[in-house]
Structure formats: C-alpha cells, structure tokens
C-alpha cells in the first residue's frame, strides 16, 4: 500500500478538516455580514400597479402625509389610502388616464388596488407608527426623503441594529411635533444643538425601550 499512496497522504484528512473549518467560517462571516437588510432590502423598489409619484404629490404639490396615510397618528400601522381617497382628486384630475385604470376599477368594484408592500418587518417584530410620530420621529427617519422619490424605494435598512441605534440615541433623531410631517425639516439637535434635543427628550419623557421585550412581543 505504501507504494500506492505517498507518505504525504497521511496528512490529507487533517488538511481537508482544516479547509472545511476555514471555508465554513468564511461562508458564515459572509452570510452574517451581507445577508442583512442593509444589503438585501435597501434600494428595493418594486413595480407598482399604479405609478404614484411621491415627488409630485408630497413634494411639488405639498400634500401632507396624513392626507393619504390618515391613521398614522392613531394606529400602529400606517394605512394605505383607499381608492376613495385617490378619487377625491382624480375624479377631476386626469380622470381618463389609462395609468389610473386600476384605481377607477377599485373604486367601482370595492376591490383593493394590489399595491406591493415595500417597508416590512418580520412577524415577530412589534412596531407602532403612532408611538413614534407622536413623539417627534419624522417619516424621513425610517423612510428617507420620500417626498423626493418618483418611485418609492426602501432607503433605510430597518434592521434591529438600525432601530437600537435610534433607541439608544433619540436626542439626535426627534423633531418638534409641528415638523414631524414636514419632510424637509431638521431635527431639534440639528437646528438648536444636542442639548435642545436632550431637553425635548426629557420634557416629553421619551424613553425608548432597549430590552428585547420592547420590540419582540
């Protein structure tokens, strides 16, 4: 047998084992680093059944976010507007546009427009929109400058690390309540300094949870 296999073959099992350990470590590190919302979700911009431009509606026309997302201050979820909301304007504006056919059909039949959901969190994550906007967290903190987007894309990772970073340092993220839905506004800290942000946090008794139970319920 020694004439068939060289002596160096005795080291082959150990070399294979070392290779598998190193390969497994590199693969695990790569998946851990890259298979996160920062890489898999940011930039996600699906084709929608109706080409709705936030840059036009929220930017150029200046529509308040709450005109469409009317429950955002009262509900845990920011509702998608009904076709009735759209038709309040589009029964006069571009009322015969082929692009708005799904909206007119929804209005007539009562079947919802099949919008593609963009900003999502796992089922085991609890997030309350009302709790955030009523304490000075603007839409742009999670959704980016959506008033400049012709096609809505996910701008922030919305990962656990992203949320924890904000919960640990809310003083640099909050705005005056009057500025929450002004998507061009600045945070209190940006306008008046970090101390002003800290005072707002103290006055409004803002204490974001940092424990697991705060978001995993």
CSV table of C-alpha atoms in Angstrom, one decimal:
chain,number,residue,atom,x,y,z
A,1,UNK,CA,0.0,0.0,0.0
A,2,UNK,CA,2.9,2.3,0.7
A,3,UNK,CA,3.8,2.1,-3.0
A,4,UNK,CA,0.3,3.3,-4.0
A,5,UNK,CA,-0.1,6.3,-1.6
A,6,UNK,CA,2.7,8.6,-0.8
A,7,UNK,CA,3.5,9.3,2.9
A,8,UNK,CA,2.2,12.8,2.5
A,9,UNK,CA,-1.3,11.4,2.0
A,10,UNK,CA,-1.4,10.7,5.8
A,11,UNK,CA,-1.9,14.5,6.2
A,12,UNK,CA,-4.8,14.7,3.8
A,13,UNK,CA,-7.6,14.1,6.3
A,14,UNK,CA,-6.3,16.9,8.6
A,15,UNK,CA,-5.9,19.2,5.6
A,16,UNK,CA,-9.5,18.5,4.5
A,17,UNK,CA,-10.7,19.2,8.0
A,18,UNK,CA,-8.8,22.5,8.2
A,19,UNK,CA,-10.2,23.5,4.8
A,20,UNK,CA,-13.8,22.7,5.8
A,21,UNK,CA,-13.4,24.7,9.0
A,22,UNK,CA,-11.9,27.7,7.2
A,23,UNK,CA,-14.5,27.5,4.4
A,24,UNK,CA,-17.3,27.3,6.9
A,25,UNK,CA,-16.0,30.2,8.9
A,26,UNK,CA,-15.6,32.4,5.8
A,27,UNK,CA,-19.1,31.4,4.5
A,28,UNK,CA,-20.7,32.1,7.9
A,29,UNK,CA,-19.0,35.5,8.1
A,30,UNK,CA,-20.0,36.4,4.6
A,31,UNK,CA,-23.7,35.4,5.1
A,32,UNK,CA,-23.8,37.2,8.5
A,33,UNK,CA,-22.4,40.4,7.0
A,34,UNK,CA,-24.1,40.6,3.7
A,35,UNK,CA,-27.4,38.7,4.2
A,36,UNK,CA,-28.8,41.6,6.2
A,37,UNK,CA,-31.5,44.2,5.4
A,38,UNK,CA,-28.7,46.8,4.7
A,39,UNK,CA,-27.8,44.7,1.6
A,40,UNK,CA,-30.9,42.7,0.8
A,41,UNK,CA,-33.6,45.4,1.4
A,42,UNK,CA,-32.1,48.9,0.9
A,43,UNK,CA,-32.9,50.0,-2.7
A,44,UNK,CA,-35.9,47.7,-3.1
A,45,UNK,CA,-38.3,49.5,-5.4
A,46,UNK,CA,-40.9,47.1,-6.9
A,47,UNK,CA,-43.1,48.0,-9.8
A,48,UNK,CA,-46.5,49.1,-8.6
A,49,UNK,CA,-49.8,48.7,-10.3
A,50,UNK,CA,-50.2,52.5,-10.4
A,51,UNK,CA,-47.1,54.7,-10.9
A,52,UNK,CA,-47.7,57.0,-7.9
A,53,UNK,CA,-45.0,59.8,-7.5
A,54,UNK,CA,-44.4,61.0,-4.0
A,55,UNK,CA,-42.1,63.6,-5.5
A,56,UNK,CA,-45.2,65.1,-7.3
A,57,UNK,CA,-47.8,64.6,-4.6
A,58,UNK,CA,-45.9,65.1,-1.3
A,59,UNK,CA,-43.1,67.3,-2.9
A,60,UNK,CA,-44.3,69.5,-5.6
A,61,UNK,CA,-48.0,69.7,-4.6
A,62,UNK,CA,-47.2,69.6,-0.9
A,63,UNK,CA,-49.8,67.1,0.2
A,64,UNK,CA,-49.5,66.2,3.9
A,65,UNK,CA,-48.6,62.6,4.6
A,66,UNK,CA,-51.7,62.3,6.6
A,67,UNK,CA,-54.0,63.1,3.6
A,68,UNK,CA,-53.3,59.5,2.4
A,69,UNK,CA,-51.9,57.8,5.5
A,70,UNK,CA,-54.7,59.1,7.7
A,71,UNK,CA,-54.3,56.7,10.6
A,72,UNK,CA,-50.6,57.1,11.1
A,73,UNK,CA,-51.1,59.2,14.3
A,74,UNK,CA,-53.7,56.9,15.8
A,75,UNK,CA,-52.8,53.4,14.7
A,76,UNK,CA,-49.9,51.0,15.0
A,77,UNK,CA,-50.0,50.7,11.2
A,78,UNK,CA,-49.8,53.4,8.6
A,79,UNK,CA,-52.7,52.6,6.4
A,80,UNK,CA,-52.6,52.6,2.6
A,81,UNK,CA,-55.1,55.1,1.2
A,82,UNK,CA,-58.4,53.7,-0.2
A,83,UNK,CA,-59.3,54.3,-3.8
A,84,UNK,CA,-61.9,56.8,-2.5
A,85,UNK,CA,-59.1,59.0,-1.2
A,86,UNK,CA,-57.4,58.9,-4.7
A,87,UNK,CA,-60.7,59.6,-6.4
A,88,UNK,CA,-61.3,62.7,-4.3
A,89,UNK,CA,-58.9,64.4,-6.7
A,90,UNK,CA,-58.8,62.1,-9.7
A,91,UNK,CA,-62.5,62.3,-10.4
A,92,UNK,CA,-61.5,65.6,-11.9
A,93,UNK,CA,-57.7,65.5,-12.4
A,94,UNK,CA,-56.6,63.1,-15.1
A,95,UNK,CA,-59.8,61.3,-14.7
A,96,UNK,CA,-59.5,59.3,-18.0
A,97,UNK,CA,-55.8,58.4,-17.7
A,98,UNK,CA,-55.1,54.8,-18.5
A,99,UNK,CA,-52.5,54.7,-15.8
A,100,UNK,CA,-55.2,55.3,-13.2
A,101,UNK,CA,-57.5,52.5,-14.5
A,102,UNK,CA,-56.7,50.2,-11.5
A,103,UNK,CA,-57.8,53.0,-9.2
A,104,UNK,CA,-61.1,53.6,-11.0
A,105,UNK,CA,-61.7,49.8,-11.1
A,106,UNK,CA,-61.1,49.6,-7.4
A,107,UNK,CA,-63.4,52.5,-6.7
A,108,UNK,CA,-66.2,50.9,-8.7
A,109,UNK,CA,-65.8,47.3,-7.6
A,110,UNK,CA,-64.6,47.7,-4.0
A,111,UNK,CA,-61.6,45.5,-4.6
A,112,UNK,CA,-58.3,46.9,-3.3
A,113,UNK,CA,-55.6,48.1,-5.6
A,114,UNK,CA,-52.9,45.4,-5.4
A,115,UNK,CA,-50.1,47.6,-4.1
A,116,UNK,CA,-46.8,45.9,-3.5
A,117,UNK,CA,-45.7,46.3,0.2
A,118,UNK,CA,-42.2,47.8,0.5
A,119,UNK,CA,-41.3,48.6,4.1
A,120,UNK,CA,-41.9,45.5,6.1
A,121,UNK,CA,-40.7,44.0,9.4
A,122,UNK,CA,-40.7,40.3,10.4
A,123,UNK,CA,-43.8,39.0,12.0
A,124,UNK,CA,-42.1,38.7,15.4
A,125,UNK,CA,-41.3,42.5,15.4
A,126,UNK,CA,-43.7,44.9,17.0
A,127,UNK,CA,-43.6,48.5,15.6
A,128,UNK,CA,-46.1,51.2,16.4
A,129,UNK,CA,-46.3,54.2,14.0
A,130,UNK,CA,-48.4,56.3,16.3
A,131,UNK,CA,-46.0,55.9,19.2
A,132,UNK,CA,-43.1,57.3,17.0
A,133,UNK,CA,-44.7,60.2,15.1
A,134,UNK,CA,-46.5,61.4,18.3
A,135,UNK,CA,-43.1,61.7,20.0
A,136,UNK,CA,-41.3,63.6,17.3
A,137,UNK,CA,-40.0,60.9,15.0
A,138,UNK,CA,-40.5,62.1,11.4
A,139,UNK,CA,-41.3,59.8,8.5
A,140,UNK,CA,-37.9,60.6,6.9
A,141,UNK,CA,-36.0,58.9,9.8
A,142,UNK,CA,-37.3,55.5,8.6
A,143,UNK,CA,-38.4,56.1,5.1
A,144,UNK,CA,-35.8,58.7,3.9
A,145,UNK,CA,-36.7,61.7,1.7
A,146,UNK,CA,-39.8,60.1,0.3
A,147,UNK,CA,-41.0,63.5,-0.9
A,148,UNK,CA,-38.2,63.4,-3.5
A,149,UNK,CA,-39.0,59.9,-4.8
A,150,UNK,CA,-40.8,59.4,-8.1
A,151,UNK,CA,-40.6,55.7,-7.4
A,152,UNK,CA,-40.6,54.7,-3.7
A,153,UNK,CA,-37.6,52.6,-2.7
A,154,UNK,CA,-36.5,51.4,0.7
A,155,UNK,CA,-33.9,53.9,1.9
A,156,UNK,CA,-33.1,52.6,5.4
A,157,UNK,CA,-32.3,49.0,6.5
A,158,UNK,CA,-35.0,48.9,9.2
A,159,UNK,CA,-32.9,46.2,10.9
A,160,UNK,CA,-32.6,45.5,14.6
A,161,UNK,CA,-29.3,47.4,14.7
A,162,UNK,CA,-30.9,50.4,12.9
A,163,UNK,CA,-33.7,50.5,15.5
A,164,UNK,CA,-31.5,50.0,18.5
A,165,UNK,CA,-29.1,52.8,17.4
A,166,UNK,CA,-32.1,55.2,17.3
A,167,UNK,CA,-33.5,54.0,20.7
A,168,UNK,CA,-30.1,54.5,22.3
A,169,UNK,CA,-29.6,58.0,20.9
A,170,UNK,CA,-33.1,59.5,20.3
A,171,UNK,CA,-32.0,63.1,21.0
A,172,UNK,CA,-30.5,63.4,17.5
A,173,UNK,CA,-33.5,62.0,15.8
A,174,UNK,CA,-36.5,63.9,17.1
A,175,UNK,CA,-38.3,67.0,15.7
A,176,UNK,CA,-40.8,69.4,17.1
A,177,UNK,CA,-44.3,68.0,16.6
A,178,UNK,CA,-45.1,70.6,14.1
A,179,UNK,CA,-42.1,69.4,12.0
A,180,UNK,CA,-42.8,65.7,12.0
A,181,UNK,CA,-44.7,65.7,8.7
A,182,UNK,CA,-42.6,68.4,7.2
A,183,UNK,CA,-40.2,66.1,5.3
A,184,UNK,CA,-37.7,69.0,4.6
A,185,UNK,CA,-37.4,69.9,8.3
A,186,UNK,CA,-34.4,69.4,10.5
A,187,UNK,CA,-34.1,67.6,13.8
A,188,UNK,CA,-34.1,69.7,17.0
A,189,UNK,CA,-30.4,68.8,17.6
A,190,UNK,CA,-29.5,70.0,14.0
A,191,UNK,CA,-31.4,73.3,14.5
A,192,UNK,CA,-30.6,74.1,18.1
A,193,UNK,CA,-27.9,71.7,19.3
A,194,UNK,CA,-27.8,68.4,21.1
A,195,UNK,CA,-28.7,70.0,24.4
A,196,UNK,CA,-32.0,71.1,23.0
A,197,UNK,CA,-32.6,67.6,21.8
A,198,UNK,CA,-31.9,66.3,25.2
A,199,UNK,CA,-34.3,68.8,26.8
A,200,UNK,CA,-37.1,67.7,24.3
A,201,UNK,CA,-36.5,64.1,25.3
A,202,UNK,CA,-36.7,65.0,29.0
A,203,UNK,CA,-39.8,67.2,28.6
A,204,UNK,CA,-41.7,64.7,26.6
A,205,UNK,CA,-40.5,61.8,28.8
A,206,UNK,CA,-39.2,59.8,25.8
A,207,UNK,CA,-37.7,56.6,26.9
A,208,UNK,CA,-37.3,54.2,24.0
A,209,UNK,CA,-37.1,50.6,25.2
A,210,UNK,CA,-33.7,48.9,24.7
A,211,UNK,CA,-34.7,45.5,26.0
A,212,UNK,CA,-35.8,42.6,23.8
A,213,UNK,CA,-39.4,42.8,25.0
A,214,UNK,CA,-39.7,46.4,23.7
A,215,UNK,CA,-39.9,45.1,20.1
A,216,UNK,CA,-40.3,41.3,20.4
A,217,UNK,CA,-43.7,40.7,22.0
